[in-house]
Amino acid sequence: MLDLETAILAWRARFRASNAFTAADIDELEAHLRDAIDAHVAAGRPLDEAFRLASERLGDTVALAPEFEAKNRATAWASRAAWSLAGALVASPLLRAVLGAPFASLRLGAAAGASDPGALGRAAWIGTWAAFAGALLVVAAIAWLLRRVEARRGSRALERGVFAVAIVFALLAWTGAFQPALEARFPASWSVDEMNAWYRGVSVLRRWEHFYAAPLAIAALGWALRARSRGPRPFWFAAGAVAMLAFEDLGALAYRVFLWARYGSASFAPDWELACRLSGFLVPVVGALGFLFALRRVGARSAWRRVECGRWLALAAAATSALGYALVHAPGPRATSGLGPQPAWAALVGEAIFASYVVALVALSTRAARAAKA
Amino acid sequence: MALSKDLTAASAAPLVLSLLSRGDSYGYELIRAVRELSRDRIEWTEGMLYPVLHRMEEQELVESYWAVAESGRKRKYYRITKAGIAALRAQREEWVAVYAALSRAWRSANA
């Protein structure tokens, strides 16, 4: 026997997952659905058939969305922006933790009395992967909790939960930004040789764990959001998160490309790193906007939005990883130093290379969207 | 034979106003009433009706309120406003003019 209330809760969740409907719209449609079910039951049909007929007749979200979306356009965009922001807010401190972990480990080790850069590097390697595993566990645990909340109390509770989590994470990111422990800085007494020994200790991954981490983090997010609530809301959440992850990477990559082309080494240039950080804020934001626009083009058709976007995001992340891997292992001396201070034009070149990624992404996704339409 | 899509859309607002001028009503009931009035020729879909109702509410031709029906269920009712009554009068003149013109055209064509 069909449990009508559970069925209606699930039915509502599908509508909540779409940006096209306001809460009042769904309440009104639900009253309509219940009237239709009553009429079928009064005509002698069993309850489950009555529910099926009534919900089919009412139409699914895909059929109803365009009409409602036109009416609710402003609300829909505000909702998309809010979900993307929530995604970016959740991703940001996780990324910060993974990026800061090697240096936090370095400081911890030094405080414990260790002085061998190689050993400190190996400890940093462990610390980084522990931070990464911890971040994944946190995401998985929150996702599991939110899904339980959604199953019990409906998708509006899920929505509130996601935003509460995003606010907590935003506070964490804010605090993290002022943690000297997470700063990418070596002890002042270290020579370039010691820094290089430390990097060798951190080993093959050479601190670019996040190039490898991005696809895994995205897979975790995808697992968290795909299973139940299909639709544009998780799509925009994931888009925000991925934009944050991917463009932190792409922003960093732009300078690696430049270093490699100019000096024949994509490896670390200690005296450049801090100068790059100056535009470290602008680059991810501009990149995120470009990436979101690209996703919007690709995700314009609802079928794409639901299924393909997840694969597409994973592909984009994997491509970023591959590029990161190729660059880190590109031929050339493994450590660069003595380049002198970063000239102003180098930053511009870095930005230009970065901008070309965004343009290429937008162009490619526009083509893909056209192909999907045709 | 069902009504064409264009004509269904064009006649939605005057039909809604006409029905509401007879008394307050809600979406499900409006669809049923139109089906009956048109002897099954006009079949409104929910995706068409609700956005039309919401747009008319924005234009202040109708207003809405939530009320609990005798069945104990909460429903969103719509009521025609003064502006709605005026709009209905104007639209009625238009439809009558179209109907009269078509009738005369067909009469002279048959003659």
CSV table of C-alpha atoms in Angstrom, one decimal:
chain,number,residue,atom,x,y,z
A,1,MET,CA,0.0,0.0,0.0
A,2,LEU,CA,1.3,3.4,-0.9
A,3,ASP,CA,2.2,5.8,1.9
A,4,LEU,CA,0.7,8.9,0.5
A,5,GLU,CA,2.5,11.4,2.7
A,6,THR,CA,5.9,9.9,1.9
A,7,ALA,CA,5.1,9.8,-1.8
A,8,ILE,CA,4.0,13.5,-1.7
A,9,LEU,CA,7.2,14.4,0.2
A,10,ALA,CA,9.2,12.8,-2.6
A,11,TRP,CA,7.1,14.5,-5.2
A,12,ARG,CA,7.7,17.9,-3.5
A,13,ALA,CA,11.4,17.2,-3.3
A,14,ARG,CA,11.6,17.0,-7.1
A,15,PHE,CA,10.0,20.4,-7.4
A,16,ARG,CA,12.1,21.9,-4.7
A,17,ALA,CA,15.2,20.7,-6.6
A,18,SER,CA,14.2,22.9,-9.6
A,19,ASN,CA,14.8,26.6,-9.4
A,20,ALA,CA,11.7,27.3,-11.3
A,21,PHE,CA,9.2,27.0,-8.5
A,22,THR,CA,8.7,29.1,-5.3
A,23,ALA,CA,7.6,27.4,-2.1
A,24,ALA,CA,4.1,29.0,-2.6
A,25,ASP,CA,3.9,27.5,-6.1
A,26,ILE,CA,4.6,24.1,-4.8
A,27,ASP,CA,2.1,24.4,-2.0
A,28,GLU,CA,-0.5,25.3,-4.5
A,29,LEU,CA,0.4,22.5,-6.9
A,30,GLU,CA,0.3,20.1,-3.9
A,31,ALA,CA,-3.2,21.1,-3.0
A,32,HIS,CA,-4.1,20.5,-6.7
A,33,LEU,CA,-2.5,17.1,-6.7
A,34,ARG,CA,-4.4,16.1,-3.6
A,35,ASP,CA,-7.7,17.2,-5.1
A,36,ALA,CA,-6.9,15.2,-8.2
A,37,ILE,CA,-6.0,12.1,-6.1
A,38,ASP,CA,-9.3,12.5,-4.2
A,39,ALA,CA,-11.3,12.6,-7.4
A,40,HIS,CA,-9.6,9.4,-8.7
A,41,VAL,CA,-10.1,7.6,-5.4
A,42,ALA,CA,-13.8,8.7,-5.4
A,43,ALA,CA,-14.0,7.2,-8.9
A,44,GLY,CA,-13.0,3.8,-7.3
A,45,ARG,CA,-9.3,3.7,-8.2
A,46,PRO,CA,-6.8,2.3,-5.7
A,47,LEU,CA,-4.6,4.9,-4.0
A,48,ASP,CA,-1.3,4.1,-5.7
A,49,GLU,CA,-3.0,4.3,-9.2
A,50,ALA,CA,-4.7,7.5,-8.2
A,51,PHE,CA,-1.4,9.0,-7.2
A,52,ARG,CA,0.3,7.9,-10.4
A,53,LEU,CA,-2.5,9.3,-12.6
A,54,ALA,CA,-2.8,12.5,-10.7
A,55,SER,CA,1.0,13.3,-10.7
A,56,GLU,CA,1.3,12.3,-14.4
A,57,ARG,CA,-1.6,14.5,-15.4
A,58,LEU,CA,-0.1,17.4,-13.4
A,59,GLY,CA,3.1,17.1,-15.3
A,60,ASP,CA,6.6,16.6,-14.1
A,61,THR,CA,9.1,19.4,-13.3
A,62,VAL,CA,10.5,19.4,-16.8
A,63,ALA,CA,7.1,20.0,-18.4
A,64,LEU,CA,6.0,22.6,-15.8
A,65,ALA,CA,9.3,24.4,-15.3
A,66,PRO,CA,9.5,26.7,-18.4
A,67,GLU,CA,6.2,28.4,-17.6
A,68,PHE,CA,7.0,28.9,-14.0
A,69,GLU,CA,10.6,29.8,-14.7
A,70,ALA,CA,9.5,32.7,-16.9
A,71,LYS,CA,7.4,34.0,-14.0
A,72,ASN,CA,10.1,33.4,-11.3
A,73,ARG,CA,13.1,34.4,-13.3
A,74,ALA,CA,14.6,36.8,-10.7
A,75,THR,CA,14.1,34.4,-7.8
A,76,ALA,CA,15.6,31.5,-9.9
A,77,TRP,CA,18.8,33.5,-10.6
A,78,ALA,CA,19.1,34.5,-7.0
A,79,SER,CA,18.7,30.9,-6.0
A,80,ARG,CA,21.4,29.7,-8.4
A,81,ALA,CA,23.8,32.4,-7.2
A,82,ALA,CA,23.1,31.4,-3.6
A,83,TRP,CA,23.8,27.7,-4.3
A,84,SER,CA,27.0,28.4,-6.2
A,85,LEU,CA,28.2,30.7,-3.4
A,86,ALA,CA,27.4,27.9,-0.9
A,87,GLY,CA,29.4,25.5,-3.0
A,88,ALA,CA,32.4,27.9,-3.2
A,89,LEU,CA,32.2,28.6,0.5
A,90,VAL,CA,32.3,24.9,1.4
A,91,ALA,CA,35.1,24.2,-1.0
A,92,SER,CA,37.3,27.1,0.0
A,93,PRO,CA,38.4,26.2,3.5
A,94,LEU,CA,38.8,22.6,2.5
A,95,LEU,CA,41.2,23.7,-0.2
A,96,ARG,CA,42.9,26.1,2.2
A,97,ALA,CA,43.4,23.2,4.7
A,98,VAL,CA,45.0,21.0,2.1
A,99,LEU,CA,47.2,23.7,0.7
A,100,GLY,CA,48.2,24.9,4.2
A,101,ALA,CA,48.8,21.4,5.6
A,102,PRO,CA,52.5,20.9,4.4
A,103,PHE,CA,53.5,24.2,6.0
A,104,ALA,CA,51.5,23.5,9.1
A,105,SER,CA,53.3,20.1,9.3
A,106,LEU,CA,56.6,21.9,8.8
A,107,ARG,CA,55.9,24.3,11.7
A,108,LEU,CA,54.7,21.4,13.9
A,109,GLY,CA,57.8,19.4,13.2
A,110,ALA,CA,60.1,22.3,13.8
A,111,ALA,CA,58.4,23.1,17.1
A,112,ALA,CA,58.9,19.5,18.1
A,113,GLY,CA,62.6,20.0,17.6
A,114,ALA,CA,63.1,18.3,14.2
A,115,SER,CA,65.6,20.2,11.9
A,116,ASP,CA,66.4,17.8,9.0
A,117,PRO,CA,64.5,19.3,6.0
A,118,GLY,CA,64.1,15.8,4.4
A,119,ALA,CA,62.5,14.3,7.4
A,120,LEU,CA,60.3,17.4,7.8
A,121,GLY,CA,59.3,17.1,4.1
A,122,ARG,CA,58.2,13.5,4.6
A,123,ALA,CA,56.2,14.5,7.6
A,124,ALA,CA,54.6,17.2,5.5
A,125,TRP,CA,53.7,14.7,2.9
A,126,ILE,CA,51.9,12.6,5.5
A,127,GLY,CA,50.3,15.7,7.0
A,128,THR,CA,49.0,16.8,3.6
A,129,TRP,CA,47.4,13.5,2.8
A,130,ALA,CA,45.9,13.3,6.3
A,131,ALA,CA,44.4,16.8,5.8
A,132,PHE,CA,43.1,15.7,2.4
A,133,ALA,CA,41.6,12.5,3.8
A,134,GLY,CA,40.1,14.5,6.7
A,135,ALA,CA,38.5,17.0,4.3
A,136,LEU,CA,37.0,14.2,2.3
A,137,LEU,CA,35.7,12.5,5.4
A,138,VAL,CA,34.2,15.9,6.6
A,139,VAL,CA,32.4,16.3,3.2
A,140,ALA,CA,31.2,12.7,3.3
A,141,ALA,CA,29.9,13.0,6.9
A,142,ILE,CA,28.1,16.3,6.2
A,143,ALA,CA,26.6,14.8,3.0
A,144,TRP,CA,25.4,11.8,4.9
A,145,LEU,CA,23.9,13.9,7.6
A,146,LEU,CA,22.1,16.2,5.1
A,147,ARG,CA,20.7,13.3,3.2
A,148,ARG,CA,19.3,11.8,6.4
A,149,VAL,CA,17.8,15.2,7.2
A,150,GLU,CA,16.3,15.4,3.7
A,151,ALA,CA,14.9,11.8,3.9
A,152,ARG,CA,13.2,12.6,7.2
A,153,ARG,CA,12.2,16.2,7.0
A,154,GLY,CA,12.0,17.1,3.3
A,155,SER,CA,14.1,19.1,1.0
A,156,ARG,CA,13.4,22.5,2.6
A,157,ALA,CA,15.3,21.2,5.6
A,158,LEU,CA,18.1,20.0,3.3
A,159,GLU,CA,18.3,23.5,1.9
A,160,ARG,CA,18.5,25.1,5.3
A,161,GLY,CA,21.1,22.6,6.3
A,162,VAL,CA,23.3,23.3,3.2
A,163,PHE,CA,23.3,27.0,3.9
A,164,ALA,CA,24.0,26.5,7.6
A,165,VAL,CA,27.0,24.4,6.6
A,166,ALA,CA,28.1,27.0,4.1
A,167,ILE,CA,28.0,29.7,6.7
A,168,VAL,CA,30.1,27.6,9.2
A,169,PHE,CA,32.6,26.9,6.4
A,170,ALA,CA,32.8,30.6,5.5
A,171,LEU,CA,33.6,31.4,9.1
A,172,LEU,CA,36.3,28.7,9.0
A,173,ALA,CA,37.7,30.1,5.8
A,174,TRP,CA,37.7,33.6,7.3
A,175,THR,CA,39.6,32.4,10.4
A,176,GLY,CA,41.9,30.2,8.3
A,177,ALA,CA,42.9,33.2,6.2
A,178,PHE,CA,44.5,34.7,9.3
A,179,GLN,CA,46.2,31.6,10.6
A,180,PRO,CA,50.0,32.1,10.3
A,181,ALA,CA,50.4,28.3,10.7
A,182,LEU,CA,48.9,27.8,7.2
A,183,GLU,CA,51.1,30.4,5.5
A,184,ALA,CA,53.4,29.1,2.8
A,185,ARG,CA,56.6,30.3,4.4
A,186,PHE,CA,59.8,28.6,5.3
A,187,PRO,CA,61.8,29.2,8.4
A,188,ALA,CA,63.8,32.4,7.7
A,189,SER,CA,67.1,30.7,8.3
A,190,TRP,CA,66.7,28.1,5.6
A,191,SER,CA,68.8,28.3,2.5
A,192,VAL,CA,67.5,27.4,-1.0
A,193,ASP,CA,69.2,24.0,-0.7
A,194,GLU,CA,67.3,23.2,2.5
A,195,MET,CA,64.1,24.3,0.8
A,196,ASN,CA,64.8,21.9,-2.0
A,197,ALA,CA,65.6,19.1,0.4
A,198,TRP,CA,62.3,19.7,2.0
A,199,TYR,CA,60.6,19.5,-1.4
A,200,ARG,CA,62.3,16.2,-2.1
A,201,GLY,CA,61.0,15.0,1.2
A,202,VAL,CA,57.5,16.0,0.2
A,203,SER,CA,58.4,13.8,-2.8
A,204,VAL,CA,56.8,13.1,-6.1
A,205,LEU,CA,53.7,15.1,-5.6
A,206,ARG,CA,55.8,18.1,-4.9
A,207,ARG,CA,53.1,19.9,-2.9
A,208,TRP,CA,50.7,19.9,-5.9
A,209,GLU,CA,48.4,17.5,-4.2
A,210,HIS,CA,45.4,19.5,-5.0
A,211,PHE,CA,46.0,18.9,-8.7
A,212,TYR,CA,45.3,15.2,-7.9
A,213,ALA,CA,42.9,16.0,-5.1
A,214,ALA,CA,40.4,17.9,-7.2
A,215,PRO,CA,38.9,15.0,-9.0
A,216,LEU,CA,38.5,13.0,-5.8
A,217,ALA,CA,36.9,15.9,-4.0
A,218,ILE,CA,34.6,16.4,-6.9
A,219,ALA,CA,33.7,12.7,-6.9
A,220,ALA,CA,32.9,13.1,-3.1
A,221,LEU,CA,30.7,16.1,-3.8
A,222,GLY,CA,29.0,14.3,-6.7
A,223,TRP,CA,28.4,11.3,-4.5
A,224,ALA,CA,26.9,13.6,-1.9
A,225,LEU,CA,24.6,15.4,-4.1
A,226,ARG,CA,23.7,13.3,-7.1
A,227,ALA,CA,22.0,10.3,-5.5
A,228,ARG,CA,18.9,11.9,-4.2
A,229,SER,CA,18.3,15.5,-5.2
A,230,ARG,CA,18.8,15.5,-8.9
A,231,GLY,CA,18.3,18.9,-10.5
A,232,PRO,CA,19.8,22.3,-10.9
A,233,ARG,CA,20.2,23.1,-7.2
A,234,PRO,CA,23.0,20.5,-6.5
A,235,PHE,CA,24.2,21.3,-10.0
A,236,TRP,CA,24.9,24.9,-9.0
A,237,PHE,CA,26.3,23.9,-5.6
A,238,ALA,CA,28.8,21.6,-7.3
A,239,ALA,CA,29.5,24.2,-9.9
A,240,GLY,CA,30.5,26.7,-7.2
A,241,ALA,CA,32.6,24.2,-5.4
A,242,VAL,CA,34.4,23.0,-8.5
A,243,ALA,CA,35.0,26.5,-9.7
A,244,MET,CA,36.7,27.2,-6.5
A,245,LEU,CA,38.9,24.0,-6.7
A,246,ALA,CA,39.6,24.1,-10.4
A,247,PHE,CA,40.5,27.8,-10.6
A,248,GLU,CA,42.7,27.8,-7.6
A,249,ASP,CA,44.6,25.2,-9.6
A,250,LEU,CA,44.3,26.9,-13.0
A,251,GLY,CA,45.4,30.2,-11.5
A,252,ALA,CA,48.5,28.5,-10.1
A,253,LEU,CA,49.0,26.7,-13.3
A,254,ALA,CA,49.1,29.9,-15.3
A,255,TYR,CA,52.3,30.9,-13.5
A,256,ARG,CA,53.8,27.5,-14.0
A,257,VAL,CA,53.2,27.7,-17.7
A,258,PHE,CA,54.8,31.0,-17.8
A,259,LEU,CA,57.8,29.9,-15.7
A,260,TRP,CA,58.2,26.9,-17.8
A,261,ALA,CA,58.1,28.8,-21.1
A,262,ARG,CA,60.4,31.6,-19.9
A,263,TYR,CA,62.9,29.8,-17.7
A,264,GLY,CA,62.5,26.1,-18.7
A,265,SER,CA,61.2,25.0,-15.3
A,266,ALA,CA,57.7,24.8,-14.0
A,267,SER,CA,59.0,24.1,-10.6
A,268,PHE,CA,58.8,26.2,-7.5
A,269,ALA,CA,60.4,29.7,-7.5
A,270,PRO,CA,60.3,30.7,-3.9
A,271,ASP,CA,60.7,34.4,-4.4
A,272,TRP,CA,57.8,34.4,-6.9
A,273,GLU,CA,55.2,32.6,-5.0
A,274,LEU,CA,54.2,35.5,-2.7
A,275,ALA,CA,54.0,37.9,-5.6
A,276,CYS,CA,51.7,35.5,-7.4
A,277,ARG,CA,49.5,35.5,-4.3
A,278,LEU,CA,48.7,39.2,-4.9
A,279,SER,CA,46.4,38.2,-7.7
A,280,GLY,CA,45.5,35.0,-6.0
A,281,PHE,CA,42.1,36.5,-5.0
A,282,LEU,CA,41.1,38.0,-8.4
A,283,VAL,CA,42.1,35.0,-10.5
A,284,PRO,CA,39.8,32.4,-8.8
A,285,VAL,CA,36.9,34.9,-8.7
A,286,VAL,CA,37.2,35.8,-12.4
A,287,GLY,CA,37.9,32.1,-13.2
A,288,ALA,CA,34.9,31.0,-11.2
A,289,LEU,CA,32.6,33.4,-13.1
A,290,GLY,CA,33.9,32.2,-16.4
A,291,PHE,CA,33.6,28.6,-15.3
A,292,LEU,CA,30.0,29.2,-14.1
A,293,PHE,CA,29.1,30.8,-17.4
A,294,ALA,CA,30.6,27.8,-19.2
A,295,LEU,CA,28.6,25.4,-17.1
A,296,ARG,CA,25.5,27.5,-17.6
A,297,ARG,CA,25.9,27.1,-21.4
A,298,VAL,CA,26.4,23.4,-21.2
A,299,GLY,CA,23.8,22.9,-18.5
A,300,ALA,CA,21.2,25.0,-20.3
A,301,ARG,CA,19.3,21.9,-21.4
A,302,SER,CA,17.7,20.1,-18.5
A,303,ALA,CA,18.9,16.7,-19.6
A,304,TRP,CA,22.4,17.9,-19.6
A,305,ARG,CA,22.0,19.6,-16.3
A,306,ARG,CA,20.9,16.4,-14.6
A,307,VAL,CA,23.2,13.7,-15.9
A,308,GLU,CA,26.0,15.1,-18.1
A,309,CYS,CA,27.1,17.9,-15.9
A,310,GLY,CA,28.5,15.6,-13.3
A,311,ARG,CA,30.6,13.8,-15.9
A,312,TRP,CA,31.6,17.0,-17.5
A,313,LEU,CA,32.8,18.4,-14.2
A,314,ALA,CA,34.8,15.3,-13.4
A,315,LEU,CA,36.3,15.5,-16.9
A,316,ALA,CA,37.3,19.2,-16.4
A,317,ALA,CA,38.8,18.3,-13.1
A,318,ALA,CA,40.7,15.3,-14.5
A,319,ALA,CA,42.0,17.6,-17.4
A,320,THR,CA,43.2,20.0,-14.8
A,321,SER,CA,45.0,17.2,-12.9
A,322,ALA,CA,46.6,15.9,-16.1
A,323,LEU,CA,47.9,19.4,-16.9
A,324,GLY,CA,49.2,19.8,-13.4
A,325,TYR,CA,50.9,16.4,-13.5
A,326,ALA,CA,52.5,17.1,-16.9
A,327,LEU,CA,53.8,20.5,-15.8
A,328,VAL,CA,55.2,19.3,-12.5
A,329,HIS,CA,57.0,16.6,-14.3
A,330,ALA,CA,58.0,18.7,-17.3
A,331,PRO,CA,61.7,18.7,-18.2
A,332,GLY,CA,63.9,21.3,-16.7
A,333,PRO,CA,65.7,21.9,-13.5
A,334,ARG,CA,63.6,20.8,-10.5
A,335,ALA,CA,64.0,23.9,-8.5
A,336,THR,CA,64.4,27.5,-9.6
A,337,SER,CA,65.8,30.2,-7.5
A,338,GLY,CA,67.6,33.4,-8.0
A,339,LEU,CA,65.2,34.6,-10.7
A,340,GLY,CA,65.1,37.9,-8.8
A,341,PRO,CA,61.9,39.7,-8.0
A,342,GLN,CA,58.9,39.1,-10.2
A,343,PRO,CA,58.7,41.7,-13.0
A,344,ALA,CA,55.3,43.4,-13.3
A,345,TRP,CA,54.8,42.2,-16.8
A,346,ALA,CA,55.2,38.6,-15.7
A,347,ALA,CA,52.0,38.9,-13.7
A,348,LEU,CA,50.2,40.3,-16.8
A,349,VAL,CA,51.5,37.3,-18.9
A,350,GLY,CA,50.2,35.0,-16.1
A,351,GLU,CA,46.8,36.6,-16.2
A,352,ALA,CA,46.7,36.5,-20.0
A,353,ILE,CA,47.5,32.7,-20.0
A,354,PHE,CA,44.9,32.3,-17.4
A,355,ALA,CA,42.3,34.3,-19.3
A,356,SER,CA,43.0,32.1,-22.4
A,357,TYR,CA,41.9,29.1,-20.3
A,358,VAL,CA,38.6,30.8,-19.5
A,359,VAL,CA,38.0,31.9,-23.1
A,360,ALA,CA,38.8,28.3,-24.3
A,361,LEU,CA,36.4,26.9,-21.7
A,362,VAL,CA,33.6,29.2,-22.6
A,363,ALA,CA,34.1,28.6,-26.4
A,364,LEU,CA,34.2,24.9,-25.9
A,365,SER,CA,31.2,24.8,-23.8
A,366,THR,CA,29.2,27.0,-26.1
A,367,ARG,CA,30.0,24.6,-28.9
A,368,ALA,CA,28.9,21.7,-26.7
A,369,ALA,CA,25.7,23.4,-25.8
A,370,ARG,CA,25.0,24.1,-29.5
A,371,ALA,CA,25.7,20.4,-30.4
A,372,ALA,CA,23.4,19.3,-27.5
A,373,LYS,CA,20.6,21.5,-28.9
A,374,ALA,CA,21.0,20.4,-32.5
B,1,MET,CA,-11.9,18.5,-31.4
B,2,ALA,CA,-9.6,20.3,-29.0
B,3,LEU,CA,-9.0,24.0,-29.2
B,4,SER,CA,-5.7,25.2,-30.9
B,5,LYS,CA,-2.9,26.2,-28.6
B,6,ASP,CA,-3.1,29.9,-29.6
B,7,LEU,CA,-6.8,30.2,-29.0
B,8,THR,CA,-6.5,28.3,-25.7
B,9,ALA,CA,-3.9,30.8,-24.5
B,10,ALA,CA,-5.8,33.9,-25.8
B,11,SER,CA,-9.1,32.8,-24.2
B,12,ALA,CA,-7.5,31.8,-20.8
B,13,ALA,CA,-7.7,35.2,-19.1
B,14,PRO,CA,-11.3,36.0,-20.1
B,15,LEU,CA,-12.4,32.6,-19.1
B,16,VAL,CA,-10.7,32.8,-15.7
B,17,LEU,CA,-12.2,36.2,-15.2
B,18,SER,CA,-15.7,35.0,-16.2
B,19,LEU,CA,-15.5,32.0,-13.9
B,20,LEU,CA,-14.2,34.1,-11.0
B,21,SER,CA,-17.0,36.7,-11.5
B,22,ARG,CA,-19.4,33.9,-10.5
B,23,GLY,CA,-17.6,33.3,-7.3
B,24,ASP,CA,-14.1,32.6,-5.8
B,25,SER,CA,-12.4,29.5,-7.0
B,26,TYR,CA,-9.1,27.6,-7.1
B,27,GLY,CA,-7.0,26.0,-9.8
B,28,TYR,CA,-8.3,22.5,-9.8
B,29,GLU,CA,-11.9,23.7,-9.8
B,30,LEU,CA,-11.3,26.2,-12.6
B,31,ILE,CA,-9.8,23.5,-14.9
B,32,ARG,CA,-12.8,21.2,-14.1
B,33,ALA,CA,-15.3,24.1,-14.7
B,34,VAL,CA,-13.8,25.0,-18.1
B,35,ARG,CA,-13.8,21.4,-19.2
B,36,GLU,CA,-17.5,21.2,-18.3
B,37,LEU,CA,-18.4,24.6,-19.9
B,38,SER,CA,-16.7,23.8,-23.1
B,39,ARG,CA,-18.1,20.2,-23.2
B,40,ASP,CA,-14.5,18.8,-23.1
B,41,ARG,CA,-13.3,21.0,-25.9
B,42,ILE,CA,-11.0,23.1,-23.8
B,43,GLU,CA,-8.5,21.1,-21.7
B,44,TRP,CA,-6.3,23.4,-19.6
B,45,THR,CA,-3.1,22.1,-18.3
B,46,GLU,CA,-1.8,23.1,-14.8
B,47,GLY,CA,1.4,24.3,-16.4
B,48,MET,CA,-0.7,26.8,-18.4
B,49,LEU,CA,-3.2,27.8,-15.8
B,50,TYR,CA,-1.1,28.6,-12.7
B,51,PRO,CA,1.4,30.9,-14.4
B,52,VAL,CA,-1.7,32.7,-16.0
B,53,LEU,CA,-3.3,33.1,-12.6
B,54,HIS,CA,-0.1,34.3,-11.1
B,55,ARG,CA,0.4,36.9,-13.9
B,56,MET,CA,-3.1,38.1,-13.5
B,57,GLU,CA,-2.5,38.5,-9.8
B,58,GLU,CA,0.5,40.6,-10.5
B,59,GLN,CA,-1.6,42.8,-12.8
B,60,GLU,CA,-4.1,43.0,-9.9
B,61,LEU,CA,-6.9,41.6,-12.0
B,62,VAL,CA,-7.4,38.9,-9.4
B,63,GLU,CA,-6.2,38.4,-5.8
B,64,SER,CA,-5.5,35.3,-3.9
B,65,TYR,CA,-5.9,34.0,-0.3
B,66,TRP,CA,-5.3,30.7,1.4
B,67,ALA,CA,-8.4,29.2,3.1
B,68,VAL,CA,-9.2,25.8,4.6
B,69,ALA,CA,-12.0,24.0,2.7
B,70,GLU,CA,-14.7,21.9,4.4
B,71,SER,CA,-12.5,18.9,3.7
B,72,GLY,CA,-10.0,20.4,6.0
B,73,ARG,CA,-7.5,21.0,3.2
B,74,LYS,CA,-5.7,24.3,2.7
B,75,ARG,CA,-6.3,25.8,-0.7
B,76,LYS,CA,-5.3,28.9,-2.6
B,77,TYR,CA,-8.4,30.7,-3.7
B,78,TYR,CA,-8.6,33.4,-6.3
B,79,ARG,CA,-11.0,36.4,-6.2
B,80,ILE,CA,-11.7,38.8,-9.0
B,81,THR,CA,-10.8,42.5,-8.3
B,82,LYS,CA,-12.6,45.7,-9.4
B,83,ALA,CA,-9.9,46.1,-12.1
B,84,GLY,CA,-10.6,42.5,-13.1
B,85,ILE,CA,-14.3,43.2,-13.5
B,86,ALA,CA,-13.5,46.2,-15.7
B,87,ALA,CA,-11.0,44.1,-17.7
B,88,LEU,CA,-13.6,41.4,-18.2
B,89,ARG,CA,-16.1,43.9,-19.5
B,90,ALA,CA,-13.6,45.2,-22.0
B,91,GLN,CA,-12.5,41.7,-23.1
B,92,ARG,CA,-16.1,40.7,-23.4
B,93,GLU,CA,-16.8,43.5,-25.9
B,94,GLU,CA,-13.7,42.4,-27.9
B,95,TRP,CA,-14.8,38.8,-28.0
B,96,VAL,CA,-18.3,39.7,-29.0
B,97,ALA,CA,-17.0,41.9,-31.7
B,98,VAL,CA,-14.8,39.1,-33.1
B,99,TYR,CA,-17.6,36.6,-32.9
B,100,ALA,CA,-20.1,39.0,-34.6
B,101,ALA,CA,-17.6,39.8,-37.4
B,102,LEU,CA,-16.9,36.1,-38.0
B,103,SER,CA,-20.6,35.2,-38.0
B,104,ARG,CA,-21.3,37.9,-40.6
B,105,ALA,CA,-18.4,36.9,-42.7
B,106,TRP,CA,-19.4,33.3,-42.8
B,107,ARG,CA,-23.1,34.2,-43.4
B,108,SER,CA,-22.1,36.2,-46.5
B,109,ALA,CA,-19.7,33.4,-47.6
B,110,ASN,CA,-22.5,30.9,-47.5
B,111,ALA,CA,-25.0,33.1,-49.3
